[in-house]
mmCIF file of C-alpha atoms (C1' of nucleotides) in Angstrom:
data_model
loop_
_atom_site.group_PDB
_atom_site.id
_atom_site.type_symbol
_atom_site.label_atom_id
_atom_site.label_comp_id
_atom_site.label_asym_id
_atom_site.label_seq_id
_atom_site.Cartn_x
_atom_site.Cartn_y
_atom_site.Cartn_z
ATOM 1 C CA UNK A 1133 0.000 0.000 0.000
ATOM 2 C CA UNK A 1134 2.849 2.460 0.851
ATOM 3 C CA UNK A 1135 4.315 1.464 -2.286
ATOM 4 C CA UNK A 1136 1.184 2.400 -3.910
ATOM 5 C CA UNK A 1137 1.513 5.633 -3.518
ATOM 6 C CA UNK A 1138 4.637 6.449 -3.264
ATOM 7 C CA UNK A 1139 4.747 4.489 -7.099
ATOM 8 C CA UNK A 1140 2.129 7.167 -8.197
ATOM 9 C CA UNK A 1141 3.396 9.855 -6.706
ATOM 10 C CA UNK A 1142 6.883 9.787 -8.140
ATOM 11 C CA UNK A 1143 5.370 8.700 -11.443
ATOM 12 C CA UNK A 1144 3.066 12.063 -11.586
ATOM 13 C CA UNK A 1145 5.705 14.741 -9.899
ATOM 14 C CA UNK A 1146 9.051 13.101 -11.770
ATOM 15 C CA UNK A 1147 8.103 12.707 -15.268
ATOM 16 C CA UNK A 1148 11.024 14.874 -17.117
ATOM 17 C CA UNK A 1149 13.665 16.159 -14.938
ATOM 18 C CA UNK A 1150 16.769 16.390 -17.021
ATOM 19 C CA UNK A 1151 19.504 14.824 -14.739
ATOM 20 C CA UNK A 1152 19.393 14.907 -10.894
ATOM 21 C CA UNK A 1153 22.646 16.008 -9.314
ATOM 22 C CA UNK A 1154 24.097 13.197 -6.642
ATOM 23 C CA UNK A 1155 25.071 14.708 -3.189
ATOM 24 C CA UNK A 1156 28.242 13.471 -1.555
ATOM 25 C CA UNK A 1157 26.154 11.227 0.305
ATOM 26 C CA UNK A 1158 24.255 9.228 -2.981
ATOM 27 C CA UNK A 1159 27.451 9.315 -4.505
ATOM 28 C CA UNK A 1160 28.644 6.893 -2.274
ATOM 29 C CA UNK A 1161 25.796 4.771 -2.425
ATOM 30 C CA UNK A 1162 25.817 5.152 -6.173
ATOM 31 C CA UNK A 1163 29.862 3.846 -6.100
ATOM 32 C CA UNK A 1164 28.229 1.088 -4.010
ATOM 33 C CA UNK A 1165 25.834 -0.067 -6.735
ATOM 34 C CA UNK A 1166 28.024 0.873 -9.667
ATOM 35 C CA UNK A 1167 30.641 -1.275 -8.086
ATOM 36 C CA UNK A 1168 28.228 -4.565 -6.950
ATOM 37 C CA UNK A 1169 25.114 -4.234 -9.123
ATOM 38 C CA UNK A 1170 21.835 -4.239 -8.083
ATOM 39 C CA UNK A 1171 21.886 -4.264 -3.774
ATOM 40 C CA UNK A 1172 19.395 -4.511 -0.736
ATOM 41 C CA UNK A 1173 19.514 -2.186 1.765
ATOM 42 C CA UNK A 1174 21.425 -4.278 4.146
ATOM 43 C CA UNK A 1175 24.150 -5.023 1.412
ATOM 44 C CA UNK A 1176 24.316 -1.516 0.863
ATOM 45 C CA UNK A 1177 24.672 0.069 4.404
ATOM 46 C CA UNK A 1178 27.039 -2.815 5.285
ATOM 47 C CA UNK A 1179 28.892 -1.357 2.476
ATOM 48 C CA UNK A 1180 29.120 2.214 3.324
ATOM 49 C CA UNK A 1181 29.755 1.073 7.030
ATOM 50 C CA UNK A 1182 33.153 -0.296 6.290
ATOM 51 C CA UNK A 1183 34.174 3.414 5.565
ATOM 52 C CA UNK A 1184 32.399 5.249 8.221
ATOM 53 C CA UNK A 1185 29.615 4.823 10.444
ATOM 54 C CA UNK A 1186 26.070 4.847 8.827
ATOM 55 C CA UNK A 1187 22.592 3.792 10.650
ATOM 56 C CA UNK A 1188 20.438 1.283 8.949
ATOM 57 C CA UNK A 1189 17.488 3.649 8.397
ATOM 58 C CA UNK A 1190 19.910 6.382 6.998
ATOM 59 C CA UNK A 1191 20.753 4.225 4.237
ATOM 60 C CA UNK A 1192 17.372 3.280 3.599
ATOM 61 C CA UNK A 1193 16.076 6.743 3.382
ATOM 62 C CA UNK A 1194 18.521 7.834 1.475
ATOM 63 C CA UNK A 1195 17.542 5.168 -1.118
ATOM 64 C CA UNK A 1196 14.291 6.436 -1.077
ATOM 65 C CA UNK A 1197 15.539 9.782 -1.789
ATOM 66 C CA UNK A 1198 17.318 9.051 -4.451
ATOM 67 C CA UNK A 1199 14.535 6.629 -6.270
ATOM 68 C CA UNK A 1200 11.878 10.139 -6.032
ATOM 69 C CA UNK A 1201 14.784 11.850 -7.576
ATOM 70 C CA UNK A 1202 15.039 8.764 -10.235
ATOM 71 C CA UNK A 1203 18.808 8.037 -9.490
ATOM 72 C CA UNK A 1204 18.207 4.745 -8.533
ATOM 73 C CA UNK A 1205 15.612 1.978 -9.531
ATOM 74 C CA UNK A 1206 13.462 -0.336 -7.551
ATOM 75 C CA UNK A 1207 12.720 -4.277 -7.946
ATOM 76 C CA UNK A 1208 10.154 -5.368 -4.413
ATOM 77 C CA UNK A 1209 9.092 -8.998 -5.391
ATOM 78 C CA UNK A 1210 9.626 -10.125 -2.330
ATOM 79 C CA UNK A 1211 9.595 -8.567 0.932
ATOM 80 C CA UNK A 1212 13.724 -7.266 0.595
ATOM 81 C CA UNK A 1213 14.079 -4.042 -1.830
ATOM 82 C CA UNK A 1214 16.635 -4.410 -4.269
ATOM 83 C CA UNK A 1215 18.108 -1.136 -5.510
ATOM 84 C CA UNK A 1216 20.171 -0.830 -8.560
ATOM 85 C CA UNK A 1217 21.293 2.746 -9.862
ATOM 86 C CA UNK A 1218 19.521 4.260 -12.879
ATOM 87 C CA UNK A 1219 22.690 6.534 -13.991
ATOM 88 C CA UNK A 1220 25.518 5.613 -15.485
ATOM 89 C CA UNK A 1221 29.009 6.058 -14.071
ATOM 90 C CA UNK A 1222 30.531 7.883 -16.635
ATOM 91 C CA UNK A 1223 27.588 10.078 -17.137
ATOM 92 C CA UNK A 1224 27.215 11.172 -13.502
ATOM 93 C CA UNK A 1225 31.215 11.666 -13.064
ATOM 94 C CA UNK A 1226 31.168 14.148 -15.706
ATOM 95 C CA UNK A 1227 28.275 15.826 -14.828
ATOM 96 C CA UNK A 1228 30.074 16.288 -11.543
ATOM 97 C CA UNK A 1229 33.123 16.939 -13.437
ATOM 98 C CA UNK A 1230 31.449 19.632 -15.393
ATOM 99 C CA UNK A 1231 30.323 21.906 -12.479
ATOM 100 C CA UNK A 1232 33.635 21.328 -10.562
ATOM 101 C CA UNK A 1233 35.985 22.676 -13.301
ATOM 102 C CA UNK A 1234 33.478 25.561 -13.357
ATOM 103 C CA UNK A 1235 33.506 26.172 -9.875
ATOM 104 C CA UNK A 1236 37.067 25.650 -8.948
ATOM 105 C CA UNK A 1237 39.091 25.970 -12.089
ATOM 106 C CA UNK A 1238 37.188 28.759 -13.886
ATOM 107 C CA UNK A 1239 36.602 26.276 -16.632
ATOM 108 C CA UNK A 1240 39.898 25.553 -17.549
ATOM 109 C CA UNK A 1241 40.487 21.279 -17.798
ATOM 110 C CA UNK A 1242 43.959 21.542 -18.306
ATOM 111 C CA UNK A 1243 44.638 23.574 -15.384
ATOM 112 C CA UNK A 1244 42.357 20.929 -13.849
ATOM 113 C CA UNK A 1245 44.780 18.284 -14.799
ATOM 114 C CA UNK A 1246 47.837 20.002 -14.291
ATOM 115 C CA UNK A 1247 47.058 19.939 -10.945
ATOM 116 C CA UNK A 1248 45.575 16.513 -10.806
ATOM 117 C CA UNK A 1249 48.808 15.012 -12.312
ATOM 118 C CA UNK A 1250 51.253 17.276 -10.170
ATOM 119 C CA UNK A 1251 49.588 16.001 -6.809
ATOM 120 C CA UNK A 1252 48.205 12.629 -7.242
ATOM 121 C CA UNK A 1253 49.940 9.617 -7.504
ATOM 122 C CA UNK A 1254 49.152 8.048 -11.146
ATOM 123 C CA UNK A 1255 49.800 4.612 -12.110
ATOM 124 C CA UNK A 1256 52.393 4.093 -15.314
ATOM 125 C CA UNK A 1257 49.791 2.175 -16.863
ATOM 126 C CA UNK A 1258 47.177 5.325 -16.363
ATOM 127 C CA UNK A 1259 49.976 7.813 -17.379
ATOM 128 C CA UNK A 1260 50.104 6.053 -20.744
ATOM 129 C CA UNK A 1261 46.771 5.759 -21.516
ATOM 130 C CA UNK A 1262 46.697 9.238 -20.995
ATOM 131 C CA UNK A 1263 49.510 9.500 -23.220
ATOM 132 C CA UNK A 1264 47.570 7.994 -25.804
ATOM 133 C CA UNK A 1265 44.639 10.014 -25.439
ATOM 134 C CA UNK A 1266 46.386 13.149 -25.836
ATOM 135 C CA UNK A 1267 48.029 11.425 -28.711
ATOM 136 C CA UNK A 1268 44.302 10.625 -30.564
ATOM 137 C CA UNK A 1269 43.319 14.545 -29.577
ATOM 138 C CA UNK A 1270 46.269 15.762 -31.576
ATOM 139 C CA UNK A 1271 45.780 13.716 -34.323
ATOM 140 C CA UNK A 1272 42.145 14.348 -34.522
ATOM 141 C CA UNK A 1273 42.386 18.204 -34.238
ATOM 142 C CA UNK A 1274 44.977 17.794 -37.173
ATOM 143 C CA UNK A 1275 42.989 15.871 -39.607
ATOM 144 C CA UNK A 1276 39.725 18.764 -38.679
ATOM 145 C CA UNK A 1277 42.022 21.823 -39.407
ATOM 146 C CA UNK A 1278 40.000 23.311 -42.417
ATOM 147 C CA UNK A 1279 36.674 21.346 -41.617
ATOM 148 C CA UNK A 1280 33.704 22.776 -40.609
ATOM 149 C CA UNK A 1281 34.134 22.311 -37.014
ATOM 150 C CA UNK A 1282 36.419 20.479 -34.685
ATOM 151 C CA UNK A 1283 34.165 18.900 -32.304
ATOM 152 C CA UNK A 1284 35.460 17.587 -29.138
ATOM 153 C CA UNK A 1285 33.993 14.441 -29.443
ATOM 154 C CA UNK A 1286 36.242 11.815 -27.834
ATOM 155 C CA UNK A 1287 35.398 8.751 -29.900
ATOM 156 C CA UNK B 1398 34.517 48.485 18.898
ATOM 157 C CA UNK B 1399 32.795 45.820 16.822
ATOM 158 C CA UNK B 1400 35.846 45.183 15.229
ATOM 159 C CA UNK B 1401 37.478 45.004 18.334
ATOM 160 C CA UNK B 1402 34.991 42.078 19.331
ATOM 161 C CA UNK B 1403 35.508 40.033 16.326
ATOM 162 C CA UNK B 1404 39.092 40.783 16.101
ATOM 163 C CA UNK B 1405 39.842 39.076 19.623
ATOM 164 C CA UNK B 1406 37.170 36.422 18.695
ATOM 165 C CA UNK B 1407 38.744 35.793 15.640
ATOM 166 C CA UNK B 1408 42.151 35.995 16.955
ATOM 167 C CA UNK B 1409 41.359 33.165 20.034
ATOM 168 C CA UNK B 1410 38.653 30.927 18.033
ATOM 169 C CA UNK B 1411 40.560 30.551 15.028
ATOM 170 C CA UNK B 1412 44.479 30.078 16.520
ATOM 171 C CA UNK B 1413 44.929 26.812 14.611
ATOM 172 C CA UNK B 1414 42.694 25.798 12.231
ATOM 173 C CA UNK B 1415 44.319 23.201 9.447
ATOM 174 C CA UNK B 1416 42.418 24.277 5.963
ATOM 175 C CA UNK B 1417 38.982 25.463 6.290
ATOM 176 C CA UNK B 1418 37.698 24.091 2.791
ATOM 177 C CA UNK B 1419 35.126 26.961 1.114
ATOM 178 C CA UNK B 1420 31.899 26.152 0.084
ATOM 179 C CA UNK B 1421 30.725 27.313 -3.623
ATOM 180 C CA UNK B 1422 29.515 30.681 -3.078
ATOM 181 C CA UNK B 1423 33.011 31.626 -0.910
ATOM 182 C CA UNK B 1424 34.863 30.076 -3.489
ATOM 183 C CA UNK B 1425 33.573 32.564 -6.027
ATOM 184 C CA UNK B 1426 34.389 35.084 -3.792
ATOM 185 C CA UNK B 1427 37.880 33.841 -3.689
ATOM 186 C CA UNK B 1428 38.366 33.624 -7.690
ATOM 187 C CA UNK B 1429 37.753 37.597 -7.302
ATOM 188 C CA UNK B 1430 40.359 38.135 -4.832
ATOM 189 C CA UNK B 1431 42.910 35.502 -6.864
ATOM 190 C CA UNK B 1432 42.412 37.644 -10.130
ATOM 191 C CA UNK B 1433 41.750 41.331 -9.164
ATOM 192 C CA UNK B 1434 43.464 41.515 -5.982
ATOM 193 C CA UNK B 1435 42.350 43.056 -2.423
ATOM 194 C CA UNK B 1436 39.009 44.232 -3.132
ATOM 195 C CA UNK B 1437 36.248 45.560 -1.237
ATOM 196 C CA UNK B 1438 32.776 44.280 -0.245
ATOM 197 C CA UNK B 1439 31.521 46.681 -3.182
ATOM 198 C CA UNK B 1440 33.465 46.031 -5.631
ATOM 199 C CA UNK B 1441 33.802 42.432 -4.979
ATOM 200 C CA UNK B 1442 30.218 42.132 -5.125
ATOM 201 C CA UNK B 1443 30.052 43.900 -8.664
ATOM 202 C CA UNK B 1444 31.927 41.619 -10.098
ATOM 203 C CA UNK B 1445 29.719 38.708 -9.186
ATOM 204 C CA UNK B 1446 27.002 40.379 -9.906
ATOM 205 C CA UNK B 1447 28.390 40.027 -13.522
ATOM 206 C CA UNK B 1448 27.558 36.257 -14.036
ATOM 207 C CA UNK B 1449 24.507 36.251 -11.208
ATOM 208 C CA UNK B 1450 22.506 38.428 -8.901
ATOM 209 C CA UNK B 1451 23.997 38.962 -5.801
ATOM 210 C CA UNK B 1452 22.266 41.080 -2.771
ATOM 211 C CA UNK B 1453 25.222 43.616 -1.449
ATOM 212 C CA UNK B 1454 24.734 42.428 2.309
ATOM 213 C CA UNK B 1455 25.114 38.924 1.291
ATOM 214 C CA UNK B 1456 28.433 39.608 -0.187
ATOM 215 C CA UNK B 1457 29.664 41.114 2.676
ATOM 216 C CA UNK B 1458 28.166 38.776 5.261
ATOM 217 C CA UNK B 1459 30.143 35.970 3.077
ATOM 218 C CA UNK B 1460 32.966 37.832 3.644
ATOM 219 C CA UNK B 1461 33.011 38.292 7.314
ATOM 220 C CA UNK B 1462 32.272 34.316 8.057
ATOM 221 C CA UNK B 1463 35.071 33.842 5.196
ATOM 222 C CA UNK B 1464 37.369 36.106 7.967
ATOM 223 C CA UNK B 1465 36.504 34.136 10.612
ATOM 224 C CA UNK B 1466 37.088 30.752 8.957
ATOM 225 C CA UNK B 1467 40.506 32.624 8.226
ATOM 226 C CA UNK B 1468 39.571 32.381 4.435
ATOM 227 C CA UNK B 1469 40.587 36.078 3.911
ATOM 228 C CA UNK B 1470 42.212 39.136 5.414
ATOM 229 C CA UNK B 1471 40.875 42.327 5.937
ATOM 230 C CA UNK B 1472 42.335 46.040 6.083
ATOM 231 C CA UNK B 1473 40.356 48.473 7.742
ATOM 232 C CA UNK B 1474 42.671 51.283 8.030
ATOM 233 C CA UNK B 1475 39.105 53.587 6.698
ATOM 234 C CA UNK B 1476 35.465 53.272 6.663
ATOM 235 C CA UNK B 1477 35.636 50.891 3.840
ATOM 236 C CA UNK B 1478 37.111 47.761 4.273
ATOM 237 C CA UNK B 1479 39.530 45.740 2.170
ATOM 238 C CA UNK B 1480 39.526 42.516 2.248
ATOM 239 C CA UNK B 1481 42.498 40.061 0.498
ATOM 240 C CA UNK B 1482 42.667 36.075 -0.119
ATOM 241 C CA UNK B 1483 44.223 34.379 2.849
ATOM 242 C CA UNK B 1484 44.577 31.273 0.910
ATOM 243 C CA UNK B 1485 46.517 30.581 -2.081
ATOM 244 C CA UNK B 1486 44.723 29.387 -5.484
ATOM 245 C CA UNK B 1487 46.960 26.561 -6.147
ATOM 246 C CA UNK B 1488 46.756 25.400 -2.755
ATOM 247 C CA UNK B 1489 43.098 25.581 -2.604
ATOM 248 C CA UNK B 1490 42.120 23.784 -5.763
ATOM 249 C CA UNK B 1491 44.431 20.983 -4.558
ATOM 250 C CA UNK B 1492 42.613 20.719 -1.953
ATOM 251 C CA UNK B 1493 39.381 20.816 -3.324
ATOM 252 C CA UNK B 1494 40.641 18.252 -6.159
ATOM 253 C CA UNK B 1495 41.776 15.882 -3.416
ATOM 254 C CA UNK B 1496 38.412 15.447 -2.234
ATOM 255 C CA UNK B 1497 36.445 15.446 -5.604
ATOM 256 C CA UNK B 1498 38.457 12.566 -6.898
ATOM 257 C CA UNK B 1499 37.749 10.448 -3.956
ATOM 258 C CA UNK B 1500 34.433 11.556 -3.543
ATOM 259 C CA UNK B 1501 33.672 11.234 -7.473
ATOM 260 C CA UNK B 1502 36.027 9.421 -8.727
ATOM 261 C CA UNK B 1503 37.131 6.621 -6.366
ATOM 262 C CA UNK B 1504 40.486 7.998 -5.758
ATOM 263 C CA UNK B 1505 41.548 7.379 -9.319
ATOM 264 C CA UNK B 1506 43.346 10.546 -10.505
ATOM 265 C CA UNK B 1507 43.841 8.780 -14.043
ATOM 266 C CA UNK B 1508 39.954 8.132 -14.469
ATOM 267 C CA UNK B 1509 39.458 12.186 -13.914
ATOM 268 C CA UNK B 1510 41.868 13.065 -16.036
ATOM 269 C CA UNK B 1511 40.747 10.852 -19.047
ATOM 270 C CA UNK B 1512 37.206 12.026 -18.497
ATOM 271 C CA UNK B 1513 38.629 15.635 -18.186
ATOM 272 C CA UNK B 1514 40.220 15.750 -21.622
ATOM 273 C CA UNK B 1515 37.651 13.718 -23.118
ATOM 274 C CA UNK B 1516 35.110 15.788 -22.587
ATOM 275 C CA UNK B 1517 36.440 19.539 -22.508
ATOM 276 C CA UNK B 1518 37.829 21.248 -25.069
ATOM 277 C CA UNK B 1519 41.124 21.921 -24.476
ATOM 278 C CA UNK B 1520 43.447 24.324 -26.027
ATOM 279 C CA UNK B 1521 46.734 23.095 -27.795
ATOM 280 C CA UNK B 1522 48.549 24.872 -25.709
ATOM 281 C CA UNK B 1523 47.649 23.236 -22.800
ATOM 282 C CA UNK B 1524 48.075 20.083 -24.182
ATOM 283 C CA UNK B 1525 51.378 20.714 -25.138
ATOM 284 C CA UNK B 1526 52.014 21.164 -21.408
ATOM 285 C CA UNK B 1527 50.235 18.095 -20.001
ATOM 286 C CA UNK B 1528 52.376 16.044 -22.299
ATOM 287 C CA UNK B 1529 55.576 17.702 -20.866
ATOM 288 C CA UNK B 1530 54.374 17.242 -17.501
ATOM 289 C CA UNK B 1531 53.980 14.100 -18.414
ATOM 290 C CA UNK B 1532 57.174 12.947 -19.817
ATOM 291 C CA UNK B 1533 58.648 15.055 -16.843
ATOM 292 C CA UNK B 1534 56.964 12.486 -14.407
ATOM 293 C CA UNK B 1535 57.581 9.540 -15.993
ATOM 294 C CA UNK B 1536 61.576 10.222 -16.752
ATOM 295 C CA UNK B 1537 61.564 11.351 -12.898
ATOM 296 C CA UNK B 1538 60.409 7.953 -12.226
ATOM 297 C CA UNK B 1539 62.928 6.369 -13.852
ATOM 298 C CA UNK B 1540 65.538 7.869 -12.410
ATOM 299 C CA UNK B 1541 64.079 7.677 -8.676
ATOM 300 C CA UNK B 1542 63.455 4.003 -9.301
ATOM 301 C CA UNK B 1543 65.996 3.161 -5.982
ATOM 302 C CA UNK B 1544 66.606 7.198 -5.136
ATOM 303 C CA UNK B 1545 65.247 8.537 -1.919
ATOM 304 C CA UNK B 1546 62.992 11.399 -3.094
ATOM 305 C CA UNK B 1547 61.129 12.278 -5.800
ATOM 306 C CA UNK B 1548 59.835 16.054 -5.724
ATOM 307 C CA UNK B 1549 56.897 16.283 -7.508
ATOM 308 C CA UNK B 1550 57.589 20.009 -8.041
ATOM 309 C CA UNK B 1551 55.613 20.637 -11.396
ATOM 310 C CA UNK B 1552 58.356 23.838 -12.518
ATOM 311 C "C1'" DA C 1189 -1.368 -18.949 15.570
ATOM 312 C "C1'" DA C 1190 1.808 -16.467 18.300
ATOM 313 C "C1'" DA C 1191 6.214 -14.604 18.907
ATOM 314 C "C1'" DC C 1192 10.146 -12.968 16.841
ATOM 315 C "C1'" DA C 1193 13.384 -11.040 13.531
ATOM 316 C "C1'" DT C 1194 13.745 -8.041 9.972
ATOM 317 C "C1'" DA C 1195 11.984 -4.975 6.506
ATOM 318 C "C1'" DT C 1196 9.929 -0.420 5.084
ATOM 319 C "C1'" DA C 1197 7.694 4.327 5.722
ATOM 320 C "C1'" DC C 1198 7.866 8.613 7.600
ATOM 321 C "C1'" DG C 1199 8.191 12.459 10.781
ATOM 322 C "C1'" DA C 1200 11.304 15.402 12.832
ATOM 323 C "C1'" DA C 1201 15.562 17.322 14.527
ATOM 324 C "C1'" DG C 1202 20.181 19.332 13.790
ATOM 325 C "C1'" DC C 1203 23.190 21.581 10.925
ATOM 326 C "C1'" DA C 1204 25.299 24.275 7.129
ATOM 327 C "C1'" DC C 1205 24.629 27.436 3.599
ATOM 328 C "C1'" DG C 1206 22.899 31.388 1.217
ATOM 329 C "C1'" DT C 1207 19.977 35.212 1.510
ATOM 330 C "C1'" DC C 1208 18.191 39.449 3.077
ATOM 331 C "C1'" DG C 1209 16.282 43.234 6.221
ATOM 332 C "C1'" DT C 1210 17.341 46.379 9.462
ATOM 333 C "C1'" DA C 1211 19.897 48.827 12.915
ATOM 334 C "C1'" DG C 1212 23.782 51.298 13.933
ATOM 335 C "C1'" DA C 1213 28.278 53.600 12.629
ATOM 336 C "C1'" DT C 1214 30.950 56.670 9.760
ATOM 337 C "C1'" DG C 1215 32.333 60.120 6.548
ATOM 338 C "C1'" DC C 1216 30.996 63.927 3.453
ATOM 339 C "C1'" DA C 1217 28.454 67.834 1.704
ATOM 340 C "C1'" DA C 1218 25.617 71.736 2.392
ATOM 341 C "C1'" DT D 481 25.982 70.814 12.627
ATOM 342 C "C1'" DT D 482 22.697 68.727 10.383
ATOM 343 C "C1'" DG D 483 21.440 65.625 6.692
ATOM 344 C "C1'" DC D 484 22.476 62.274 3.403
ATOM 345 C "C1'" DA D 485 24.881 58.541 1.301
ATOM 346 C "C1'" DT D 486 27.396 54.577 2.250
ATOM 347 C "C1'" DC D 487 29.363 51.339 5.077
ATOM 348 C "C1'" DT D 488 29.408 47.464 8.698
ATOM 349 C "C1'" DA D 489 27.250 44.222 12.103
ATOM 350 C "C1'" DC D 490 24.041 40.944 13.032
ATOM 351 C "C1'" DG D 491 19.746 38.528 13.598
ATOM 352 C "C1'" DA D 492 16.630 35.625 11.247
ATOM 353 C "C1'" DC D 493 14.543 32.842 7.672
ATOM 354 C "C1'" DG D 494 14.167 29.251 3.933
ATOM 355 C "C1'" DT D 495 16.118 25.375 1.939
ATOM 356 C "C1'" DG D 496 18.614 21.249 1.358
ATOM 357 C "C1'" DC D 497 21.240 17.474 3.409
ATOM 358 C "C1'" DT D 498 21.949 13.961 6.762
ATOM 359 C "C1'" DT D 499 20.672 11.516 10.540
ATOM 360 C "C1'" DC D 500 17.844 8.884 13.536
ATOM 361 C "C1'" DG D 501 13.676 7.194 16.300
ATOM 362 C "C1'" DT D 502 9.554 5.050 15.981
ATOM 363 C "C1'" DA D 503 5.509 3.064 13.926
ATOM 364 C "C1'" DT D 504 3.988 -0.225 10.791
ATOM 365 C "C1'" DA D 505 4.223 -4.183 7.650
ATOM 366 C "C1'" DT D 506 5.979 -8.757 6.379
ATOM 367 C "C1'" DG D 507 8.021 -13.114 6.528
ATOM 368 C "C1'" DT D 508 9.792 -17.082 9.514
ATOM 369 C "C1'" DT D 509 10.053 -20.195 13.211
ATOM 370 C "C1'" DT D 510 8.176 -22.832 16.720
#
DNA sequence: AAACATATACGAAGCACGTCGTAGATGCAA
DNA sequence: TTGCATCTACGACGTGCTTCGTATATGTTT
């Protein structure tokens, strides 16, 4: 019966937001289920607990949070929820990744990864792949010199 | 006399305080300060009212909790105050990046970096830098391979 | 069927942040 | 010196985020 409702009601007041920005907090749920799939409750919190201290019921309600915002999705068969997210990693990181290079780095990336190389500890295998990136970037902006437009399309 | 009362309250409250991390809106704030300098509340305020709507008193309320977090510094040799950035930019985004790539980004430096360049447009210039820093870090890890130290001083 | 363990739903409190209104202080112009 | 413009100080509100307590529902075991 609760279920009921709360089925209608985020069917009638959610129908077309865009994208839903993650806090902090659904992010790391979101890692949770990105990282083991579809999750119950329990799973989940036992998760998050490992890293810090989380109640039971805060984990649930945050859930339920996120499912009226449409981040995550719902299967109750049985009596046990499962949740499984309804974003997609990559999407959601650069959504996040969008507003942060605005906010911190006045919207410069490459200062962003200046920095992000200078301080963090990268992996050789990492540091080549980003090698070959910048590589493909080069060699793409090259061949789209005198074409209409270079877009930045990655792939 | 007011600023007598903050200035001891400041002064006791705030002795030793780590890195207070700004939120968004002080974080603007501070972009001002990094690019024009010390500024007052007014003119500080007309500048962000260039991208967004900004109430005077708001700016300068943000300003005097950003003093008492130790975020800025203030001269107030006249009426009209003068406030300057306490922090330094680099230092700041660092910090800020540190927690973004573990909060979004699992701690994986490489993944936000490939997403970064992937998805922004980024001038050749800057490129041209990244893959310098680049070959600077990986030749300084070859040499360091049984060295003590390894600066990771980007000039 | 009754008791128990475990699940969900939901209200409410505590806090941080951003915003503004208003009172009081200060300097300048008439 | 009296007004007027402009500044600072500060209280208070609205909102969003996180947390938890408690009531209610559901399945299981005896």
């Amino acid at each position: 019966m609760y279920e009921l409702i709360r089925s209608i009601k985020t069917a009638v007041i959610m129908s077309k937001t865009p994208i839903p920005k993650p806090t902090e907090s659904e992010l790391e749920i979101l890692q949770v289920l990105w990282q083991h799939g579809p999750s119950t409750v329990r799973f989940t919190n036992d998760q998050l607990s490992q890293k810090r201290e989380v109640g039971y019921t805060t984990t649930l309600k945050l859930l339920q949070l996120m499912l009226d915002k449409g981040l995550v999705l719902r299967e109750d068969d049985s009596k046990t929820h499962v949740y499984r997210a309804a974003v997609r990693e990559e999407e959601t990181q650069g959504l996040l990744l969008d507003r942060f290079v605005d906010a911190t780095f006045g919207g410069s990336a490459g200062k962003l990864v200046m920095q992000a190389l200078g301080n963090h500890p990268t992996s050789a295998d990492e540091l080549a792949q980003i090698r070959s990136l910048l590589n493909q970037i080069e060699q793409q902006r090259n061949n789209t010199s005198n074409a209409k437009g270079q877009t930045d399309e990655p792939a």
